Amino acid sequence: MKFATKAIHVGQEPESAHGAVIPPIYMTSTYRQEAPGDDSEFSYTRANNPNFVALEKQLASLEDAKHATVFSSGLGTLTGLISMLSQGDHVVALDGVYGGTYRLFNSVFSRFGIEFITIPNASKENIEKALSTNPKWLFFETPTNPLLEVFDIEELAKAAKRHGVLTIVDNTFSSPYFQNPLKLGVDIVWHSTTKYIGGHSDIIGGVAMCNEDHFKKELDFARKAIGLNPSPFDTWLITRGVKTLALRMQQHEHNAIAVADFLEKHPLVKRVYYPGLTSHPSHAIAKKQMSGFGGMVSAEFNLSLEETKKLISSFKLFTLAESLGGVESLVSHPATMTHAAIPAIERKRIGITEGLVRFSVGIEDAEDLIHDLSEALKNIRR
Ligand code: PLP
């Protein structure tokens, strides 16, 4: 079965009691047991629920994974993953991960003796050096946020394997439609399903996927033991969203290419970051490992901080908001929003300037989106 078919049919068999084509929402906290100590699949919804299982089957099929475990959020998923580590362990990460990921490691789990070491420059030499310090994981996100740098997943997973290190990848920005890191040698892939997978900006959720049975067991245990479960209703909504993932991703990409092309030609734009542009430094790697370039575009405008703020507040269709991956277009200003906690000098070093703007390009009509950008830019210096 191909992606779009799996998205609609896997885990979505009509319900047996009444033949409902759409499986119901199992709004229950607990389940009747046949006998005391009955060890059936469902006993308490913190541990498991039929809606979790339906979504897990659906998502595992799309990521070509043997197993999936769904969680309350992307960061809930990461908490579940980190709970597999122990005091004294360290993780090596490539620069460019989501700010909340840094915060979870550095402000929470550092107090439990788990160290998170980021490598600012992912050269082969630096990675080899970092891997030889005996970390438990090599951890990265690709494309990165907000500069959309693409890392070579296969090469990195191979290097990690040589050192006996697990590779963990956040695949949120690509969605399983454009990139499948498990097929490239990664051990565990995870997503914030809040973004493209859910696709409608109306739920918070997460998922981790793997091929090893013992990881699945540990992740299910973490969900139950820590209380990282999603709600049955949210998982049902995510399942509904996933059915249109293929169509949505095609339109996100179509529109993102149009936006990136328009911005690249605009005189007020210094630089556009989009892996689909041949001018993007990671274009060749993106082409090798992704089947599409996604819906995220960043651009550095030749504008002052005040002008940039004015610009991003004046769009009619691009709503000023954090998050990404929904059907509606969003715009954000990394320097004052998602990356505000990073000192200004460090921000500048990594390329997050005051004129940098990130677009989550939605699935509206591309012409309307370009018109919105064009009108706002016309007015900016008047
Ligand atoms: N990973 C990425 C790439 C994200 O952008 C986010 C949130 O913005 C997360 C993980 C965290 O996900 P959640 O907000 O669902 O906890």
CSV table of C-alpha atoms and ligand atoms in Angstrom, one decimal:
chain,number,residue,atom,x,y,z
A,1,MET,CA,0.0,0.0,0.0
A,2,LYS,CA,1.2,3.5,-0.8
A,3,PHE,CA,1.3,6.4,1.7
A,4,ALA,CA,-2.0,8.0,1.0
A,5,THR,CA,-3.9,4.7,1.2
A,6,LYS,CA,-2.2,3.6,4.4
A,7,ALA,CA,-3.0,7.0,6.0
A,8,ILE,CA,-6.7,6.3,5.5
A,9,HIS,CA,-6.9,2.6,6.1
A,10,VAL,CA,-4.2,1.3,8.5
A,11,GLY,CA,-5.6,1.0,12.0
A,12,GLN,CA,-9.0,2.3,10.8
A,13,GLU,CA,-11.1,-0.8,10.3
A,14,PRO,CA,-14.8,-0.2,10.7
A,15,GLU,CA,-15.9,-0.8,14.3
A,16,SER,CA,-17.3,-4.3,14.9
A,17,ALA,CA,-20.3,-3.7,17.2
A,18,HIS,CA,-22.3,-1.5,14.8
A,19,GLY,CA,-20.2,-1.3,11.6
A,20,ALA,CA,-19.4,2.4,12.1
A,21,VAL,CA,-17.0,3.3,9.4
A,22,ILE,CA,-15.2,5.7,11.7
A,23,PRO,CA,-14.0,4.1,14.9
A,24,PRO,CA,-15.6,5.7,18.0
A,25,ILE,CA,-13.8,7.8,20.6
A,26,TYR,CA,-13.3,5.6,23.6
A,27,MET,CA,-13.9,8.2,26.3
A,28,THR,CA,-13.2,5.9,29.2
A,29,SER,CA,-10.6,6.0,32.0
A,30,THR,CA,-11.0,2.3,32.9
A,31,TYR,CA,-12.1,-1.1,31.5
A,32,ARG,CA,-14.1,-4.0,32.9
A,33,GLN,CA,-11.8,-7.0,33.7
A,34,GLU,CA,-12.8,-10.6,33.1
A,35,ALA,CA,-11.2,-11.7,36.3
A,36,PRO,CA,-8.9,-10.2,39.0
A,37,GLY,CA,-5.4,-9.7,37.6
A,38,ASP,CA,-6.7,-10.0,34.1
A,39,ASP,CA,-3.8,-8.9,31.9
A,40,SER,CA,-5.6,-7.7,28.8
A,41,GLU,CA,-4.5,-5.0,26.4
A,42,PHE,CA,-6.6,-2.3,28.0
A,43,SER,CA,-6.9,-1.8,31.8
A,44,TYR,CA,-6.6,2.0,32.4
A,45,THR,CA,-6.3,4.8,29.9
A,46,ARG,CA,-3.1,6.2,31.3
A,47,ALA,CA,-1.6,3.0,30.1
A,48,ASN,CA,-3.5,2.4,26.9
A,49,ASN,CA,-6.7,3.1,24.9
A,50,PRO,CA,-8.1,1.8,21.6
A,51,ASN,CA,-7.8,5.3,20.1
A,52,PHE,CA,-4.1,5.3,21.0
A,53,VAL,CA,-3.6,2.0,19.3
A,54,ALA,CA,-5.5,3.1,16.1
A,55,LEU,CA,-3.3,6.2,15.8
A,56,GLU,CA,-0.1,4.2,16.6
A,57,LYS,CA,-0.9,1.7,13.8
A,58,GLN,CA,-1.6,4.5,11.4
A,59,LEU,CA,1.5,6.5,12.2
A,60,ALA,CA,3.9,3.4,12.3
A,61,SER,CA,2.7,2.4,8.8
A,62,LEU,CA,3.5,5.9,7.5
A,63,GLU,CA,7.0,6.0,9.1
A,64,ASP,CA,7.6,2.4,8.0
A,65,ALA,CA,8.2,1.6,11.7
A,66,LYS,CA,7.4,-1.6,13.5
A,67,HIS,CA,6.1,0.3,16.6
A,68,ALA,CA,4.7,3.6,17.7
A,69,THR,CA,3.8,5.0,21.1
A,70,VAL,CA,1.7,8.1,21.3
A,71,PHE,CA,2.1,10.7,24.0
A,72,SER,CA,0.5,13.9,25.4
A,73,SER,CA,2.8,16.3,23.4
A,74,GLY,CA,6.1,16.4,21.6
A,75,LEU,CA,7.8,17.3,24.8
A,76,GLY,CA,5.9,14.6,26.6
A,77,THR,CA,7.4,12.2,24.0
A,78,LEU,CA,10.9,13.5,24.7
A,79,THR,CA,10.3,13.1,28.5
A,80,GLY,CA,9.4,9.5,27.8
A,81,LEU,CA,12.5,9.0,25.7
A,82,ILE,CA,14.8,10.7,28.3
A,83,SER,CA,13.3,8.5,31.0
A,84,MET,CA,15.2,5.6,29.3
A,85,LEU,CA,18.5,7.3,30.3
A,86,SER,CA,20.1,7.2,33.7
A,87,GLN,CA,22.0,9.6,36.0
A,88,GLY,CA,25.5,10.2,34.6
A,89,ASP,CA,24.5,9.6,31.0
A,90,HIS,CA,25.1,12.3,28.4
A,91,VAL,CA,23.6,13.1,25.0
A,92,VAL,CA,25.4,14.7,22.1
A,93,ALA,CA,23.1,17.0,20.0
A,94,LEU,CA,23.6,18.9,16.8
A,95,ASP,CA,22.8,22.7,17.0
A,96,GLY,CA,19.4,23.8,15.8
A,97,VAL,CA,17.0,21.8,17.9
A,98,TYR,CA,13.6,23.2,19.1
A,99,GLY,CA,14.1,25.7,22.1
A,100,GLY,CA,11.8,23.6,24.3
A,101,THR,CA,14.1,20.6,23.8
A,102,TYR,CA,17.1,22.6,25.1
A,103,ARG,CA,14.9,23.7,28.0
A,104,LEU,CA,13.8,20.2,28.9
A,105,PHE,CA,17.3,18.9,29.0
A,106,ASN,CA,19.1,21.9,30.4
A,107,SER,CA,16.5,23.2,32.9
A,108,VAL,CA,14.9,19.9,34.0
A,109,PHE,CA,16.9,16.8,33.3
A,110,SER,CA,20.3,18.4,34.0
A,111,ARG,CA,19.2,18.4,37.7
A,112,PHE,CA,18.9,14.6,37.5
A,113,GLY,CA,22.5,14.2,36.2
A,114,ILE,CA,21.7,13.9,32.5
A,115,GLU,CA,23.9,16.1,30.4
A,116,PHE,CA,23.0,17.6,27.0
A,117,ILE,CA,26.0,18.7,24.9
A,118,THR,CA,25.5,20.5,21.7
A,119,ILE,CA,28.0,20.6,18.9
A,120,PRO,CA,27.9,24.0,17.2
A,121,ASN,CA,29.6,22.8,14.1
A,122,ALA,CA,28.5,19.5,12.7
A,123,SER,CA,31.8,18.8,10.8
A,124,LYS,CA,32.7,15.1,10.5
A,125,GLU,CA,35.7,15.7,12.8
A,126,ASN,CA,33.6,17.3,15.6
A,127,ILE,CA,31.0,14.6,15.4
A,128,GLU,CA,33.7,11.8,15.6
A,129,LYS,CA,35.2,13.7,18.6
A,130,ALA,CA,31.9,14.0,20.4
A,131,LEU,CA,30.9,10.4,19.7
A,132,SER,CA,34.2,9.1,21.2
A,133,THR,CA,33.1,10.6,24.6
A,134,ASN,CA,30.8,7.7,25.0
A,135,PRO,CA,27.4,9.4,24.8
A,136,LYS,CA,24.2,7.4,25.0
A,137,TRP,CA,22.6,9.2,22.1
A,138,LEU,CA,23.3,11.3,19.0
A,139,PHE,CA,20.3,13.6,18.8
A,140,PHE,CA,19.2,16.0,16.1
A,141,GLU,CA,16.5,17.6,14.1
A,142,THR,CA,16.6,18.0,10.4
A,143,PRO,CA,15.7,20.4,8.8
A,144,THR,CA,16.7,22.6,11.7
A,145,ASN,CA,14.7,25.5,13.2
A,146,PRO,CA,14.6,28.2,11.9
A,147,LEU,CA,17.5,28.1,9.4
A,148,LEU,CA,16.4,24.8,7.8
A,149,GLU,CA,19.8,23.3,7.7
A,150,VAL,CA,19.7,19.7,6.6
A,151,PHE,CA,21.9,17.0,8.2
A,152,ASP,CA,22.9,13.8,6.4
A,153,ILE,CA,20.9,11.3,8.4
A,154,GLU,CA,22.4,8.1,6.9
A,155,GLU,CA,26.0,9.3,7.5
A,156,LEU,CA,25.3,10.4,11.1
A,157,ALA,CA,23.5,7.2,11.9
A,158,LYS,CA,26.4,5.2,10.5
A,159,ALA,CA,28.9,7.2,12.5
A,160,ALA,CA,26.8,6.7,15.7
A,161,LYS,CA,26.5,3.0,15.1
A,162,ARG,CA,30.3,2.6,14.8
A,163,HIS,CA,30.5,4.0,18.3
A,164,GLY,CA,27.6,2.0,19.7
A,165,VAL,CA,25.6,5.2,20.1
A,166,LEU,CA,21.8,5.4,19.5
A,167,THR,CA,20.6,7.9,17.0
A,168,ILE,CA,17.4,9.8,17.9
A,169,VAL,CA,15.8,12.2,15.3
A,170,ASP,CA,13.0,14.7,15.6
A,171,ASN,CA,11.2,14.4,12.3
A,172,THR,CA,8.5,17.0,13.0
A,173,PHE,CA,9.5,19.6,10.3
A,174,SER,CA,9.3,17.0,7.4
A,175,SER,CA,6.5,14.8,8.6
A,176,PRO,CA,6.7,11.1,7.6
A,177,TYR,CA,5.5,12.2,4.1
A,178,PHE,CA,8.8,13.7,3.1
A,179,GLN,CA,11.4,11.9,5.2
A,180,ASN,CA,11.7,8.5,7.0
A,181,PRO,CA,14.8,8.5,9.2
A,182,LEU,CA,14.3,4.9,10.4
A,183,LYS,CA,14.9,3.7,6.9
A,184,LEU,CA,18.2,5.7,6.9
A,185,GLY,CA,19.5,3.8,10.0
A,186,VAL,CA,18.1,5.9,12.9
A,187,ASP,CA,17.0,4.0,16.1
A,188,ILE,CA,14.1,6.1,17.2
A,189,VAL,CA,12.2,8.9,15.4
A,190,TRP,CA,9.8,11.2,17.1
A,191,HIS,CA,7.4,13.9,16.2
A,192,SER,CA,5.3,16.7,17.8
A,193,THR,CA,2.0,15.6,16.3
A,194,THR,CA,0.8,19.1,17.2
A,195,LYS,CA,2.3,20.2,13.8
A,196,TYR,CA,1.9,18.6,10.4
A,197,ILE,CA,0.6,15.2,11.6
A,198,GLY,CA,-2.4,16.7,13.4
A,199,GLY,CA,-2.3,19.5,10.8
A,200,HIS,CA,-5.2,21.7,12.1
A,201,SER,CA,-3.7,23.6,15.1
A,202,ASP,CA,-6.3,22.2,17.4
A,203,ILE,CA,-4.5,19.5,19.4
A,204,ILE,CA,-1.2,19.0,21.3
A,205,GLY,CA,0.4,15.5,20.9
A,206,GLY,CA,3.5,13.5,20.2
A,207,VAL,CA,4.7,10.1,19.0
A,208,ALA,CA,7.9,8.0,19.1
A,209,MET,CA,8.5,5.3,16.6
A,210,CYS,CA,11.1,2.5,16.4
A,211,ASN,CA,11.7,-1.0,15.1
A,212,GLU,CA,13.1,-2.6,18.3
A,213,ASP,CA,10.6,-4.4,20.6
A,214,HIS,CA,12.4,-3.4,23.8
A,215,PHE,CA,12.2,0.4,22.9
A,216,LYS,CA,8.4,0.0,22.4
A,217,LYS,CA,8.1,-1.7,25.8
A,218,GLU,CA,10.1,1.0,27.5
A,219,LEU,CA,8.2,3.8,25.9
A,220,ASP,CA,4.8,2.2,26.8
A,221,PHE,CA,6.1,1.8,30.3
A,222,ALA,CA,7.2,5.5,30.4
A,223,ARG,CA,3.8,6.7,29.3
A,224,LYS,CA,2.0,4.6,32.0
A,225,ALA,CA,4.6,5.2,34.8
A,226,ILE,CA,5.0,9.0,34.3
A,227,GLY,CA,1.5,9.8,33.1
A,228,LEU,CA,2.4,11.0,29.6
A,229,ASN,CA,-0.8,9.8,27.9
A,230,PRO,CA,-2.8,11.9,25.4
A,231,SER,CA,-6.6,12.1,25.6
A,232,PRO,CA,-8.7,9.6,23.5
A,233,PHE,CA,-10.4,12.6,21.9
A,234,ASP,CA,-7.1,14.2,20.9
A,235,THR,CA,-5.8,11.0,19.4
A,236,TRP,CA,-9.0,10.5,17.5
A,237,LEU,CA,-8.6,14.0,16.1
A,238,ILE,CA,-5.0,13.4,15.1
A,239,THR,CA,-6.1,10.2,13.3
A,240,ARG,CA,-8.7,12.3,11.4
A,241,GLY,CA,-6.0,14.8,10.5
A,242,VAL,CA,-3.5,12.2,9.3
A,243,LYS,CA,-6.0,11.0,6.7
A,244,THR,CA,-5.2,14.1,4.6
A,245,LEU,CA,-1.5,14.3,5.4
A,246,ALA,CA,-0.4,13.4,1.9
A,247,LEU,CA,-2.6,16.0,0.3
A,248,ARG,CA,-1.8,18.7,2.8
A,249,MET,CA,2.0,18.1,2.5
A,250,GLN,CA,1.8,18.4,-1.3
A,251,GLN,CA,0.0,21.7,-1.0
A,252,HIS,CA,2.3,23.0,1.8
A,253,GLU,CA,5.3,22.3,-0.4
A,254,HIS,CA,3.7,23.7,-3.5
A,255,ASN,CA,3.0,27.0,-1.6
A,256,ALA,CA,6.4,27.0,0.2
A,257,ILE,CA,8.2,26.9,-3.2
A,258,ALA,CA,6.1,29.8,-4.5
A,259,VAL,CA,6.8,31.8,-1.3
A,260,ALA,CA,10.5,31.0,-1.4
A,261,ASP,CA,10.7,32.0,-5.1
A,262,PHE,CA,8.9,35.2,-4.5
A,263,LEU,CA,11.0,36.2,-1.5
A,264,GLU,CA,14.2,35.3,-3.2
A,265,LYS,CA,13.5,37.8,-6.0
A,266,HIS,CA,12.3,40.6,-3.6
A,267,PRO,CA,14.6,43.6,-3.2
A,268,LEU,CA,13.9,43.9,0.5
A,269,VAL,CA,15.0,40.3,1.1
A,270,LYS,CA,18.7,39.5,1.9
A,271,ARG,CA,18.5,35.8,2.0
A,272,VAL,CA,16.0,33.0,1.8
A,273,TYR,CA,16.3,29.7,3.7
A,274,TYR,CA,14.4,26.9,2.0
A,275,PRO,CA,16.0,23.4,1.3
A,276,GLY,CA,14.3,23.3,-2.0
A,277,LEU,CA,16.2,26.3,-3.4
A,278,THR,CA,19.3,25.5,-5.3
A,279,SER,CA,20.9,28.4,-3.4
A,280,HIS,CA,20.4,26.7,-0.1
A,281,PRO,CA,23.7,25.2,1.3
A,282,SER,CA,22.0,21.9,2.2
A,283,HIS,CA,20.0,21.5,-1.1
A,284,ALA,CA,22.0,18.5,-2.2
A,285,ILE,CA,21.6,16.5,1.0
A,286,ALA,CA,17.9,17.5,1.2
A,287,LYS,CA,17.4,16.1,-2.4
A,288,LYS,CA,19.2,12.9,-1.4
A,289,GLN,CA,17.2,12.0,1.7
A,290,MET,CA,13.9,13.9,1.4
A,291,SER,CA,11.1,13.2,-1.1
A,292,GLY,CA,10.0,16.8,-0.8
A,293,PHE,CA,11.3,20.0,0.9
A,294,GLY,CA,8.4,20.8,3.2
A,295,GLY,CA,6.4,23.8,4.1
A,296,MET,CA,8.8,25.9,6.2
A,297,VAL,CA,10.5,29.0,4.8
A,298,SER,CA,12.7,31.5,6.6
A,299,ALA,CA,13.9,34.8,5.2
A,300,GLU,CA,16.2,37.5,6.3
A,301,PHE,CA,14.8,40.9,5.4
A,302,ASN,CA,16.9,44.0,4.8
A,303,LEU,CA,14.9,45.8,7.5
A,304,SER,CA,15.5,47.2,11.0
A,305,LEU,CA,14.0,45.4,14.0
A,306,GLU,CA,11.1,47.9,14.1
A,307,GLU,CA,10.4,47.5,10.4
A,308,THR,CA,10.5,43.7,10.7
A,309,LYS,CA,8.1,43.8,13.5
A,310,LYS,CA,5.8,46.1,11.6
A,311,LEU,CA,6.0,43.8,8.5
A,312,ILE,CA,5.1,40.7,10.3
A,313,SER,CA,2.2,42.3,12.1
A,314,SER,CA,0.7,43.6,8.9
A,315,PHE,CA,0.0,40.4,7.0
A,316,LYS,CA,-3.7,39.6,6.5
A,317,LEU,CA,-3.3,35.8,5.9
A,318,PHE,CA,-0.1,35.0,7.7
A,319,THR,CA,-1.1,35.0,11.3
A,320,LEU,CA,1.6,36.1,13.8
A,321,ALA,CA,1.9,33.0,16.0
A,322,GLU,CA,4.3,30.4,17.3
A,323,SER,CA,3.9,26.8,16.1
A,324,LEU,CA,3.8,25.4,12.5
A,325,GLY,CA,2.3,22.7,10.3
A,326,GLY,CA,-1.3,23.7,10.4
A,327,VAL,CA,-3.5,24.3,7.3
A,328,GLU,CA,-3.3,28.1,8.0
A,329,SER,CA,-0.2,30.1,7.3
A,330,LEU,CA,1.7,31.5,10.3
A,331,VAL,CA,4.6,33.9,10.7
A,332,SER,CA,7.0,34.2,13.6
A,333,HIS,CA,10.0,36.3,14.5
A,334,PRO,CA,12.6,33.9,16.0
A,335,ALA,CA,14.7,36.7,17.6
A,336,THR,CA,11.9,38.0,19.8
A,337,MET,CA,9.7,34.8,20.0
A,338,THR,CA,11.0,31.2,19.8
A,339,HIS,CA,14.7,32.1,20.3
A,340,ALA,CA,14.4,35.2,22.6
A,341,ALA,CA,16.0,33.3,25.5
A,342,ILE,CA,19.3,32.9,23.6
A,343,PRO,CA,21.7,35.8,24.2
A,344,ALA,CA,21.9,38.3,21.3
A,345,ILE,CA,25.5,37.6,20.5
A,346,GLU,CA,24.9,33.9,20.3
A,347,ARG,CA,21.8,34.5,18.2
A,348,LYS,CA,23.8,36.5,15.8
A,349,ARG,CA,26.5,33.8,15.6
A,350,ILE,CA,24.0,31.2,14.6
A,351,GLY,CA,22.3,33.5,12.0
A,352,ILE,CA,19.2,34.5,13.9
A,353,THR,CA,19.3,38.2,13.1
A,354,GLU,CA,16.7,40.8,13.9
A,355,GLY,CA,15.5,40.7,10.3
A,356,LEU,CA,14.9,37.0,10.2
A,357,VAL,CA,11.3,35.9,9.8
A,358,ARG,CA,10.0,32.3,9.8
A,359,PHE,CA,7.0,31.3,7.7
A,360,SER,CA,4.9,28.2,8.2
A,361,VAL,CA,3.3,28.2,4.8
A,362,GLY,CA,-0.3,26.8,4.9
A,363,ILE,CA,-2.4,25.2,2.3
A,364,GLU,CA,-4.4,28.3,1.1
A,365,ASP,CA,-4.2,29.4,-2.5
A,366,ALA,CA,-0.6,30.3,-3.4
A,367,GLU,CA,-1.6,33.4,-5.3
A,368,ASP,CA,-3.4,34.8,-2.2
A,369,LEU,CA,-0.4,34.1,0.0
A,370,ILE,CA,2.0,35.9,-2.5
A,371,HIS,CA,-0.4,38.8,-2.7
A,372,ASP,CA,-0.5,39.1,1.1
A,373,LEU,CA,3.4,39.2,1.3
A,374,SER,CA,3.6,41.6,-1.6
A,375,GLU,CA,1.1,44.1,-0.2
A,376,ALA,CA,2.7,44.1,3.2
A,377,LEU,CA,6.2,44.6,1.8
A,378,LYS,CA,4.9,47.5,-0.4
A,379,ASN,CA,3.7,49.3,2.7
A,380,ILE,CA,6.7,48.7,4.9
A,381,ARG,CA,8.7,51.8,4.2
A,382,ARG,CA,5.9,54.3,3.5
B,1,PLP,N1,9.9,19.5,18.0
B,1,PLP,C1,9.7,20.5,17.2
B,1,PLP,C2,10.5,20.6,16.0
B,1,PLP,C3,8.9,21.5,17.6
B,1,PLP,O1,8.8,22.6,16.7
B,1,PLP,C4,8.1,21.5,18.8
B,1,PLP,C5,7.2,22.5,19.2
B,1,PLP,O2,7.2,23.6,18.6
B,1,PLP,C6,8.3,20.3,19.6
B,1,PLP,C7,9.2,19.3,19.2
B,1,PLP,C8,7.5,20.2,20.9
B,1,PLP,O3,6.3,19.7,20.6
B,1,PLP,P1,5.0,20.0,21.5
B,1,PLP,O4,4.7,21.5,21.4
B,1,PLP,O5,3.9,19.2,20.9
B,1,PLP,O6,5.3,19.6,22.9
